[in-house]
Amino acid sequence: MRPAPPPREPAARTPLTWLYVPGDRPEVVAKALHCGADVVVVDLEDAVAPDRKDRALRATAELLSDPAPGTAPVHVRVNALDGPLAETEIRTLAALPGLAGLRLPKVQGPADIHRAAGWATTAARPAAGPALTGRLATGRRVRTPGAAVAPLTTGTTHPAHPARAARTARTARTAAPGSATATLAPAAAPAPAGLPATPALYALLESALGIEHAFAIATAHPALRGIALGEADLATELGVRDEAGLAWPRSRTVVAARAAGLAPPPQSVYPDVADLDGLARSCARGRALGFLGRAAIHPRQLPVIEAAHLPSPEEVEAAAEIVRAAGAEGGAQALPDGRFVDAAVVAGARRVLSLAERRN
């Protein structure tokens, strides 16, 4: 087996804060778009009551009909892929010009990613379920998604990572419907030419099976741009009572993301919005495990998350020394204090300096 190439680093500014807001409250979404989060995640799933799901989708479609709905990119977390709502949500939203990414909850295996990608690339076709064209309560008309409008996407502008391509080929096997391994089989063929590009997809791992399949999920599709943990559901399934029980799933997620060439995953939400000191300590532990950034559920959490995941002045100084030494000498070498420096260390130092630029 050929080793996977080194992880690629995102060209754009790496997000550190992902703010979740309920999709059925447009006034809250509007405020969130200008509160300083790196990414705003409009939630159609857990934050929305069952009798308000349709309202949330209509409001979100209206928001994303604007190519620039706010100062931050807008992602949408849809409902569970095996439920009755996700297909209509993805088909409705995928081709809208204001969408920057789709967050897929409760992903169990590669088949879930392929299913979502298939729905997204056929977004121009009539969607099953209730029609969403028409006027909302606000009097504004929702645009019907169409092929003429391309979504923001990073997933289809890059060739598939070799590790993903190899894994997809190896897991193209048959399995009995409903079996534990059925989700490993790709569920959809590549989209025909002329259909809308697949928006960036992000998989949320919230079950034991999802954790077991973490690398297969991370390499399932070229539009898959990141993975992350959903710790509340996972902790309930595993029956763990404290953070020690989540140590292995957390490390597994970080390793799978980096092995697949994805950016380090963000941490899951910290549910106590009043405990900012506890949030800071939790972020420090997550950063030590290899996470980068964190999901938030209130704007007051954003500066704490950013500060915790930015390098300290001492780290910046050490990284600058490494980069200077590498530029002067080249190749592996020992610094005056005895530290050994090679290409991997230099690459890490450059990442530190890149993150430090956010303070300027």
mmCIF file of C-alpha atoms in Angstrom:
data_model
loop_
_atom_site.group_PDB
_atom_site.id
_atom_site.type_symbol
_atom_site.label_atom_id
_atom_site.label_comp_id
_atom_site.label_asym_id
_atom_site.label_seq_id
_atom_site.Cartn_x
_atom_site.Cartn_y
_atom_site.Cartn_z
ATOM 1 C CA MET A 1 0.000 0.000 0.000
ATOM 2 C CA ARG A 2 1.382 3.395 -0.952
ATOM 3 C CA PRO A 3 1.628 5.898 1.890
ATOM 4 C CA ALA A 4 -0.701 8.884 1.655
ATOM 5 C CA PRO A 5 0.992 12.145 0.675
ATOM 6 C CA PRO A 6 1.474 14.835 3.328
ATOM 7 C CA PRO A 7 -1.750 16.627 4.305
ATOM 8 C CA ARG A 8 -2.521 19.632 2.139
ATOM 9 C CA GLU A 9 -3.037 22.923 3.910
ATOM 10 C CA PRO A 10 -6.060 25.064 3.065
ATOM 11 C CA ALA A 11 -5.127 28.023 0.914
ATOM 12 C CA ALA A 12 -7.639 30.379 2.525
ATOM 13 C CA ARG A 13 -7.730 31.580 6.122
ATOM 14 C CA THR A 14 -8.362 28.583 8.338
ATOM 15 C CA PRO A 15 -11.633 28.902 10.274
ATOM 16 C CA LEU A 16 -11.342 28.783 14.057
ATOM 17 C CA THR A 17 -14.934 29.576 15.035
ATOM 18 C CA TRP A 18 -18.101 27.926 13.714
ATOM 19 C CA LEU A 19 -21.240 29.543 15.169
ATOM 20 C CA TYR A 20 -24.460 27.498 15.109
ATOM 21 C CA VAL A 21 -27.749 29.401 14.870
ATOM 22 C CA PRO A 22 -31.327 28.078 14.569
ATOM 23 C CA GLY A 23 -32.633 28.186 11.029
ATOM 24 C CA ASP A 24 -36.193 29.053 12.030
ATOM 25 C CA ARG A 25 -35.127 32.386 13.565
ATOM 26 C CA PRO A 26 -34.034 34.633 10.664
ATOM 27 C CA GLU A 27 -33.485 37.605 12.989
ATOM 28 C CA VAL A 28 -30.922 35.614 14.998
ATOM 29 C CA VAL A 29 -29.234 34.394 11.814
ATOM 30 C CA ALA A 30 -28.979 37.984 10.556
ATOM 31 C CA LYS A 31 -27.170 39.063 13.744
ATOM 32 C CA ALA A 32 -24.873 36.031 13.667
ATOM 33 C CA LEU A 33 -23.690 36.878 10.163
ATOM 34 C CA HIS A 34 -21.979 39.998 11.490
ATOM 35 C CA CYS A 35 -20.775 38.926 14.965
ATOM 36 C CA GLY A 36 -17.225 37.896 14.023
ATOM 37 C CA ALA A 37 -17.542 34.131 13.546
ATOM 38 C CA ASP A 38 -15.370 32.637 10.822
ATOM 39 C CA VAL A 39 -18.281 30.455 9.672
ATOM 40 C CA VAL A 40 -21.988 30.710 10.482
ATOM 41 C CA VAL A 41 -23.801 27.359 10.526
ATOM 42 C CA VAL A 42 -27.538 27.644 10.017
ATOM 43 C CA ASP A 43 -28.993 24.650 11.838
ATOM 44 C CA LEU A 44 -32.020 22.839 10.439
ATOM 45 C CA GLU A 45 -31.553 19.842 12.739
ATOM 46 C CA ASP A 46 -31.359 19.841 16.541
ATOM 47 C CA ALA A 47 -32.052 23.550 17.069
ATOM 48 C CA VAL A 48 -35.387 23.471 15.207
ATOM 49 C CA ALA A 49 -38.602 21.950 16.570
ATOM 50 C CA PRO A 50 -40.306 19.377 14.307
ATOM 51 C CA ASP A 51 -43.266 21.643 13.558
ATOM 52 C CA ARG A 52 -40.935 24.445 12.417
ATOM 53 C CA LYS A 53 -38.717 22.475 10.038
ATOM 54 C CA ASP A 54 -40.499 23.702 6.918
ATOM 55 C CA ARG A 55 -40.340 27.304 8.113
ATOM 56 C CA ALA A 56 -36.611 26.939 8.774
ATOM 57 C CA LEU A 57 -35.938 25.581 5.291
ATOM 58 C CA ARG A 58 -37.934 28.351 3.624
ATOM 59 C CA ALA A 59 -36.136 31.048 5.588
ATOM 60 C CA THR A 60 -32.729 29.511 4.860
ATOM 61 C CA ALA A 61 -33.464 29.220 1.142
ATOM 62 C CA GLU A 62 -34.449 32.882 1.105
ATOM 63 C CA LEU A 63 -31.246 33.871 2.901
ATOM 64 C CA LEU A 64 -29.017 31.875 0.544
ATOM 65 C CA SER A 65 -30.638 33.238 -2.590
ATOM 66 C CA ASP A 66 -28.341 36.215 -1.928
ATOM 67 C CA PRO A 67 -24.795 35.463 -3.201
ATOM 68 C CA ALA A 68 -23.346 37.361 -0.216
ATOM 69 C CA PRO A 69 -25.730 36.935 2.724
ATOM 70 C CA GLY A 70 -23.225 38.267 5.285
ATOM 71 C CA THR A 71 -19.588 38.879 6.131
ATOM 72 C CA ALA A 72 -19.016 35.217 7.068
ATOM 73 C CA PRO A 73 -19.447 32.117 4.881
ATOM 74 C CA VAL A 74 -22.732 30.318 5.543
ATOM 75 C CA HIS A 75 -22.945 26.561 6.046
ATOM 76 C CA VAL A 76 -26.151 24.645 6.678
ATOM 77 C CA ARG A 77 -26.534 21.595 8.890
ATOM 78 C CA VAL A 78 -29.314 19.522 7.379
ATOM 79 C CA ASN A 79 -31.348 16.842 9.099
ATOM 80 C CA ALA A 80 -30.294 13.200 9.372
ATOM 81 C CA LEU A 81 -29.559 11.644 5.985
ATOM 82 C CA ASP A 82 -31.654 8.555 6.744
ATOM 83 C CA GLY A 83 -34.696 10.645 7.694
ATOM 84 C CA PRO A 84 -37.497 12.147 5.576
ATOM 85 C CA LEU A 85 -36.173 15.730 5.363
ATOM 86 C CA ALA A 86 -32.536 15.708 4.257
ATOM 87 C CA GLU A 87 -33.059 14.976 0.562
ATOM 88 C CA THR A 88 -35.459 17.881 0.071
ATOM 89 C CA GLU A 89 -33.213 20.189 2.117
ATOM 90 C CA ILE A 90 -30.088 19.337 0.135
ATOM 91 C CA ARG A 91 -31.810 19.529 -3.260
ATOM 92 C CA THR A 92 -33.351 22.873 -2.297
ATOM 93 C CA LEU A 93 -30.185 24.507 -0.980
ATOM 94 C CA ALA A 94 -27.249 23.017 -2.896
ATOM 95 C CA ALA A 95 -27.447 25.262 -5.962
ATOM 96 C CA LEU A 96 -28.150 28.515 -4.126
ATOM 97 C CA PRO A 97 -25.376 31.104 -4.581
ATOM 98 C CA GLY A 98 -25.023 31.985 -0.888
ATOM 99 C CA LEU A 99 -24.248 28.455 0.301
ATOM 100 C CA ALA A 100 -20.630 27.778 1.276
ATOM 101 C CA GLY A 101 -21.031 24.266 2.675
ATOM 102 C CA LEU A 102 -23.367 21.517 3.840
ATOM 103 C CA ARG A 103 -22.822 19.881 7.212
ATOM 104 C CA LEU A 104 -24.079 16.307 7.271
ATOM 105 C CA PRO A 105 -25.096 14.943 10.687
ATOM 106 C CA LYS A 106 -24.853 11.392 11.962
ATOM 107 C CA VAL A 107 -22.703 10.129 9.086
ATOM 108 C CA GLN A 108 -22.135 6.390 9.445
ATOM 109 C CA GLY A 109 -20.007 5.603 6.389
ATOM 110 C CA PRO A 110 -19.019 6.591 2.827
ATOM 111 C CA ALA A 111 -22.429 5.719 1.405
ATOM 112 C CA ASP A 112 -23.934 8.604 3.350
ATOM 113 C CA ILE A 113 -21.503 11.042 1.726
ATOM 114 C CA HIS A 114 -22.207 9.675 -1.750
ATOM 115 C CA ARG A 115 -25.943 9.854 -1.149
ATOM 116 C CA ALA A 116 -25.739 13.500 -0.078
ATOM 117 C CA ALA A 117 -23.425 14.372 -2.985
ATOM 118 C CA GLY A 118 -25.867 12.732 -5.389
ATOM 119 C CA TRP A 119 -28.748 14.808 -4.073
ATOM 120 C CA ALA A 120 -26.636 17.956 -4.246
ATOM 121 C CA THR A 121 -25.517 17.437 -7.837
ATOM 122 C CA THR A 122 -29.110 16.912 -8.969
ATOM 123 C CA ALA A 123 -30.311 20.015 -7.175
ATOM 124 C CA ALA A 124 -31.516 21.542 -10.430
ATOM 125 C CA ARG A 125 -34.063 18.764 -10.864
ATOM 126 C CA PRO A 126 -37.514 18.898 -9.235
ATOM 127 C CA ALA A 127 -37.166 17.847 -5.604
ATOM 128 C CA ALA A 128 -39.402 15.355 -3.912
ATOM 129 C CA GLY A 129 -41.597 16.751 -1.171
ATOM 130 C CA PRO A 130 -43.319 20.114 -0.743
ATOM 131 C CA ALA A 131 -42.493 22.811 -3.272
ATOM 132 C CA LEU A 132 -40.562 25.709 -1.822
ATOM 133 C CA THR A 133 -41.174 28.243 -4.567
ATOM 134 C CA GLY A 134 -43.497 31.036 -3.624
ATOM 135 C CA ARG A 135 -43.764 33.897 -1.211
ATOM 136 C CA LEU A 136 -42.770 33.713 2.410
ATOM 137 C CA ALA A 137 -44.480 35.504 5.235
ATOM 138 C CA THR A 138 -42.109 38.406 4.641
ATOM 139 C CA GLY A 139 -43.496 38.882 1.133
ATOM 140 C CA ARG A 140 -40.154 38.105 -0.527
ATOM 141 C CA ARG A 141 -40.028 35.401 -3.144
ATOM 142 C CA VAL A 142 -37.715 32.405 -2.764
ATOM 143 C CA ARG A 143 -35.684 31.675 -5.849
ATOM 144 C CA THR A 144 -36.026 28.221 -7.300
ATOM 145 C CA PRO A 145 -32.597 26.532 -7.291
ATOM 146 C CA GLY A 146 -31.290 26.025 -10.796
ATOM 147 C CA ALA A 147 -28.251 24.963 -12.732
ATOM 148 C CA ALA A 148 -27.574 28.516 -13.829
ATOM 149 C CA VAL A 149 -26.460 29.422 -10.315
ATOM 150 C CA ALA A 150 -23.337 27.683 -9.025
ATOM 151 C CA PRO A 151 -22.728 27.329 -5.284
ATOM 152 C CA LEU A 152 -19.567 28.325 -3.513
ATOM 153 C CA THR A 153 -17.451 25.198 -3.523
ATOM 154 C CA THR A 154 -13.956 24.057 -2.866
ATOM 155 C CA GLY A 155 -14.614 20.374 -3.171
ATOM 156 C CA THR A 156 -14.761 19.953 -6.926
ATOM 157 C CA THR A 157 -11.950 22.298 -7.859
ATOM 158 C CA HIS A 158 -9.292 19.901 -6.581
ATOM 159 C CA PRO A 159 -8.506 16.383 -7.778
ATOM 160 C CA ALA A 160 -9.525 13.625 -5.418
ATOM 161 C CA HIS A 161 -6.948 12.918 -2.728
ATOM 162 C CA PRO A 162 -5.205 9.606 -3.618
ATOM 163 C CA ALA A 163 -6.089 8.124 -0.249
ATOM 164 C CA ARG A 164 -9.760 8.893 -0.849
ATOM 165 C CA ALA A 165 -9.762 7.421 -4.325
ATOM 166 C CA ALA A 166 -8.097 4.227 -3.150
ATOM 167 C CA ARG A 167 -10.433 3.861 -0.195
ATOM 168 C CA THR A 168 -13.536 4.417 -2.352
ATOM 169 C CA ALA A 169 -12.408 1.722 -4.765
ATOM 170 C CA ARG A 170 -11.662 -0.748 -1.967
ATOM 171 C CA THR A 171 -15.030 -0.200 -0.285
ATOM 172 C CA ALA A 172 -17.171 -0.578 -3.428
ATOM 173 C CA ARG A 173 -18.573 -3.851 -2.184
ATOM 174 C CA THR A 174 -22.080 -5.172 -1.809
ATOM 175 C CA ALA A 175 -23.726 -5.540 1.558
ATOM 176 C CA ALA A 176 -27.145 -6.523 2.727
ATOM 177 C CA PRO A 177 -29.493 -3.540 3.118
ATOM 178 C CA GLY A 178 -29.638 -2.463 6.734
ATOM 179 C CA SER A 179 -26.492 -4.356 7.713
ATOM 180 C CA ALA A 180 -23.714 -2.703 9.666
ATOM 181 C CA THR A 181 -21.471 -2.604 6.586
ATOM 182 C CA ALA A 182 -24.058 -1.481 4.043
ATOM 183 C CA THR A 183 -23.062 2.127 4.601
ATOM 184 C CA LEU A 184 -19.534 1.400 3.280
ATOM 185 C CA ALA A 185 -20.742 0.875 -0.284
ATOM 186 C CA PRO A 186 -20.865 4.030 -2.426
ATOM 187 C CA ALA A 187 -24.514 4.798 -3.003
ATOM 188 C CA ALA A 188 -24.314 7.046 -6.037
ATOM 189 C CA ALA A 189 -22.387 7.174 -9.304
ATOM 190 C CA PRO A 190 -20.532 10.359 -10.278
ATOM 191 C CA ALA A 191 -22.870 13.108 -11.403
ATOM 192 C CA PRO A 192 -23.362 13.442 -15.174
ATOM 193 C CA ALA A 193 -21.784 16.388 -16.936
ATOM 194 C CA GLY A 194 -23.843 19.561 -16.955
ATOM 195 C CA LEU A 195 -25.277 19.172 -13.449
ATOM 196 C CA PRO A 196 -24.435 21.677 -10.704
ATOM 197 C CA ALA A 197 -21.107 21.288 -8.925
ATOM 198 C CA THR A 198 -21.184 19.587 -5.556
ATOM 199 C CA PRO A 199 -20.958 22.089 -2.692
ATOM 200 C CA ALA A 200 -18.376 21.547 0.012
ATOM 201 C CA LEU A 201 -19.483 18.749 2.343
ATOM 202 C CA TYR A 202 -18.581 18.289 6.022
ATOM 203 C CA ALA A 203 -19.298 15.047 7.863
ATOM 204 C CA LEU A 204 -20.281 14.943 11.522
ATOM 205 C CA LEU A 205 -19.359 11.709 13.294
ATOM 206 C CA GLU A 206 -21.844 11.114 16.101
ATOM 207 C CA SER A 207 -21.935 7.337 16.551
ATOM 208 C CA ALA A 208 -19.646 4.424 17.299
ATOM 209 C CA LEU A 209 -20.029 3.213 13.720
ATOM 210 C CA GLY A 210 -19.111 6.627 12.364
ATOM 211 C CA ILE A 211 -15.932 6.645 14.458
ATOM 212 C CA GLU A 212 -15.019 3.152 13.249
ATOM 213 C CA HIS A 213 -15.386 4.351 9.634
ATOM 214 C CA ALA A 214 -13.723 7.745 10.177
ATOM 215 C CA PHE A 215 -10.971 7.394 7.557
ATOM 216 C CA ALA A 216 -13.306 5.793 5.012
ATOM 217 C CA ILE A 217 -15.673 8.737 5.461
ATOM 218 C CA ALA A 218 -12.849 11.283 5.216
ATOM 219 C CA THR A 219 -11.736 9.813 1.860
ATOM 220 C CA ALA A 220 -15.188 9.046 0.454
ATOM 221 C CA HIS A 221 -15.656 11.901 -2.039
ATOM 222 C CA PRO A 222 -13.615 14.821 -3.432
ATOM 223 C CA ALA A 223 -16.265 17.283 -2.196
ATOM 224 C CA LEU A 224 -15.757 16.126 1.400
ATOM 225 C CA ARG A 225 -13.778 18.981 2.925
ATOM 226 C CA GLY A 226 -13.790 18.126 6.618
ATOM 227 C CA ILE A 227 -14.939 15.866 9.425
ATOM 228 C CA ALA A 228 -15.849 16.679 13.018
ATOM 229 C CA LEU A 229 -17.262 15.037 16.119
ATOM 230 C CA GLY A 230 -20.788 15.331 17.453
ATOM 231 C CA GLU A 231 -19.949 14.491 21.038
ATOM 232 C CA ALA A 232 -23.360 14.669 22.738
ATOM 233 C CA ASP A 233 -24.907 11.822 20.746
ATOM 234 C CA LEU A 234 -21.664 9.842 20.768
ATOM 235 C CA ALA A 235 -21.274 10.082 24.543
ATOM 236 C CA THR A 236 -24.853 8.920 25.011
ATOM 237 C CA GLU A 237 -24.361 5.917 22.736
ATOM 238 C CA LEU A 238 -21.088 4.950 24.389
ATOM 239 C CA GLY A 239 -22.426 5.499 27.889
ATOM 240 C CA VAL A 240 -19.419 7.599 28.917
ATOM 241 C CA ARG A 241 -19.760 9.912 31.914
ATOM 242 C CA ASP A 242 -16.773 12.210 31.527
ATOM 243 C CA GLU A 243 -14.301 13.470 28.951
ATOM 244 C CA ALA A 244 -11.893 10.594 29.554
ATOM 245 C CA GLY A 245 -14.274 8.289 27.717
ATOM 246 C CA LEU A 246 -14.069 10.475 24.604
ATOM 247 C CA ALA A 247 -10.267 10.604 24.403
ATOM 248 C CA TRP A 248 -9.943 7.801 21.857
ATOM 249 C CA PRO A 249 -12.784 8.963 19.533
ATOM 250 C CA ARG A 250 -11.301 12.450 19.579
ATOM 251 C CA SER A 251 -7.826 11.261 18.648
ATOM 252 C CA ARG A 252 -9.275 8.909 16.036
ATOM 253 C CA THR A 253 -11.065 11.818 14.375
ATOM 254 C CA VAL A 254 -7.940 13.982 14.306
ATOM 255 C CA VAL A 255 -5.813 11.176 12.854
ATOM 256 C CA ALA A 256 -8.408 10.271 10.214
ATOM 257 C CA ALA A 257 -8.724 13.869 9.057
ATOM 258 C CA ARG A 258 -5.000 14.410 8.732
ATOM 259 C CA ALA A 259 -4.403 11.018 7.091
ATOM 260 C CA ALA A 260 -7.011 11.975 4.481
ATOM 261 C CA GLY A 261 -5.323 15.306 3.783
ATOM 262 C CA LEU A 262 -8.040 17.366 5.455
ATOM 263 C CA ALA A 263 -7.566 20.268 7.846
ATOM 264 C CA PRO A 264 -7.505 19.455 11.566
ATOM 265 C CA PRO A 265 -11.097 19.067 12.785
ATOM 266 C CA PRO A 266 -12.736 21.646 15.042
ATOM 267 C CA GLN A 267 -13.842 20.669 18.522
ATOM 268 C CA SER A 268 -17.461 19.927 19.317
ATOM 269 C CA VAL A 269 -19.586 22.540 21.085
ATOM 270 C CA TYR A 270 -19.102 23.422 24.759
ATOM 271 C CA PRO A 271 -22.694 23.491 26.030
ATOM 272 C CA ASP A 272 -22.324 25.812 29.060
ATOM 273 C CA VAL A 273 -22.318 29.289 27.516
ATOM 274 C CA ALA A 274 -21.815 30.948 30.925
ATOM 275 C CA ASP A 275 -18.654 29.004 31.823
ATOM 276 C CA LEU A 276 -16.041 30.787 29.751
ATOM 277 C CA ASP A 277 -13.161 29.658 31.986
ATOM 278 C CA GLY A 278 -14.216 26.041 31.527
ATOM 279 C CA LEU A 279 -14.473 26.641 27.785
ATOM 280 C CA ALA A 280 -10.911 27.993 27.699
ATOM 281 C CA ARG A 281 -9.573 24.979 29.598
ATOM 282 C CA SER A 282 -11.477 22.583 27.337
ATOM 283 C CA CYS A 283 -10.135 24.337 24.236
ATOM 284 C CA ALA A 284 -6.577 24.019 25.559
ATOM 285 C CA ARG A 285 -7.066 20.280 26.000
ATOM 286 C CA GLY A 286 -8.537 19.980 22.512
ATOM 287 C CA ARG A 287 -5.695 21.910 20.947
ATOM 288 C CA ALA A 288 -3.225 19.580 22.668
ATOM 289 C CA LEU A 289 -4.998 16.643 20.968
ATOM 290 C CA GLY A 290 -4.659 18.216 17.523
ATOM 291 C CA PHE A 291 -8.009 19.963 17.087
ATOM 292 C CA LEU A 292 -8.064 23.404 15.503
ATOM 293 C CA GLY A 293 -10.933 25.748 16.313
ATOM 294 C CA ARG A 294 -14.317 24.942 17.754
ATOM 295 C CA ALA A 295 -18.042 25.044 17.145
ATOM 296 C CA ALA A 296 -19.942 27.567 19.272
ATOM 297 C CA ILE A 297 -23.559 28.136 20.231
ATOM 298 C CA HIS A 298 -23.293 31.738 21.483
ATOM 299 C CA PRO A 299 -21.280 34.749 20.250
ATOM 300 C CA ARG A 300 -19.684 35.231 23.682
ATOM 301 C CA GLN A 301 -17.809 31.962 23.154
ATOM 302 C CA LEU A 302 -16.089 33.152 19.962
ATOM 303 C CA PRO A 303 -13.209 35.250 21.397
ATOM 304 C CA VAL A 304 -12.407 32.555 23.967
ATOM 305 C CA ILE A 305 -12.195 29.880 21.276
ATOM 306 C CA GLU A 306 -10.053 32.018 19.002
ATOM 307 C CA ALA A 307 -7.650 33.017 21.759
ATOM 308 C CA ALA A 308 -7.250 29.405 22.902
ATOM 309 C CA HIS A 309 -6.434 28.118 19.429
ATOM 310 C CA LEU A 310 -4.046 30.891 18.400
ATOM 311 C CA PRO A 311 -0.330 30.383 19.113
ATOM 312 C CA SER A 312 1.182 32.135 22.117
ATOM 313 C CA PRO A 313 3.908 34.773 21.678
ATOM 314 C CA GLU A 314 6.455 32.179 22.797
ATOM 315 C CA GLU A 315 5.230 29.710 20.170
ATOM 316 C CA VAL A 316 5.391 32.391 17.487
ATOM 317 C CA GLU A 317 8.945 33.329 18.463
ATOM 318 C CA ALA A 318 10.056 29.688 18.391
ATOM 319 C CA ALA A 319 8.401 29.127 15.012
ATOM 320 C CA ALA A 320 10.026 32.231 13.544
ATOM 321 C CA GLU A 321 13.449 31.015 14.712
ATOM 322 C CA ILE A 322 12.890 27.662 12.999
ATOM 323 C CA VAL A 323 11.799 29.267 9.738
ATOM 324 C CA ARG A 324 14.759 31.661 9.777
ATOM 325 C CA ALA A 325 17.180 28.809 10.385
ATOM 326 C CA ALA A 326 15.652 26.728 7.611
ATOM 327 C CA GLY A 327 15.886 29.616 5.173
ATOM 328 C CA ALA A 328 19.511 30.253 6.014
ATOM 329 C CA GLU A 329 20.824 26.702 6.009
ATOM 330 C CA GLY A 330 18.317 24.370 4.358
ATOM 331 C CA GLY A 331 17.946 20.673 5.124
ATOM 332 C CA ALA A 332 17.926 19.010 8.543
ATOM 333 C CA GLN A 333 19.888 20.785 11.234
ATOM 334 C CA ALA A 334 20.195 21.395 14.966
ATOM 335 C CA LEU A 335 19.281 24.767 16.458
ATOM 336 C CA PRO A 336 21.585 26.411 19.040
ATOM 337 C CA ASP A 337 19.436 25.130 21.899
ATOM 338 C CA GLY A 338 19.831 21.533 20.682
ATOM 339 C CA ARG A 339 16.450 21.086 18.990
ATOM 340 C CA PHE A 340 16.565 19.073 15.757
ATOM 341 C CA VAL A 341 14.789 20.641 12.780
ATOM 342 C CA ASP A 342 13.702 18.844 9.621
ATOM 343 C CA ALA A 343 11.164 19.540 6.866
ATOM 344 C CA ALA A 344 8.170 18.434 8.958
ATOM 345 C CA VAL A 345 9.183 20.715 11.819
ATOM 346 C CA VAL A 346 9.601 23.634 9.423
ATOM 347 C CA ALA A 347 6.159 22.988 7.912
ATOM 348 C CA GLY A 348 4.653 23.025 11.397
ATOM 349 C CA ALA A 349 6.408 26.281 12.181
ATOM 350 C CA ARG A 350 5.032 27.877 9.036
ATOM 351 C CA ARG A 351 1.513 26.830 10.079
ATOM 352 C CA VAL A 352 2.057 28.511 13.437
ATOM 353 C CA LEU A 353 3.133 31.749 11.775
ATOM 354 C CA SER A 354 0.179 31.612 9.400
ATOM 355 C CA LEU A 355 -2.241 31.333 12.312
ATOM 356 C CA ALA A 356 -0.440 34.115 14.173
ATOM 357 C CA GLU A 357 -1.233 36.508 11.323
ATOM 358 C CA ARG A 358 -4.848 36.547 12.521
ATOM 359 C CA ARG A 359 -3.754 38.760 15.437
ATOM 360 C CA ASN A 360 -2.693 41.516 13.057
#
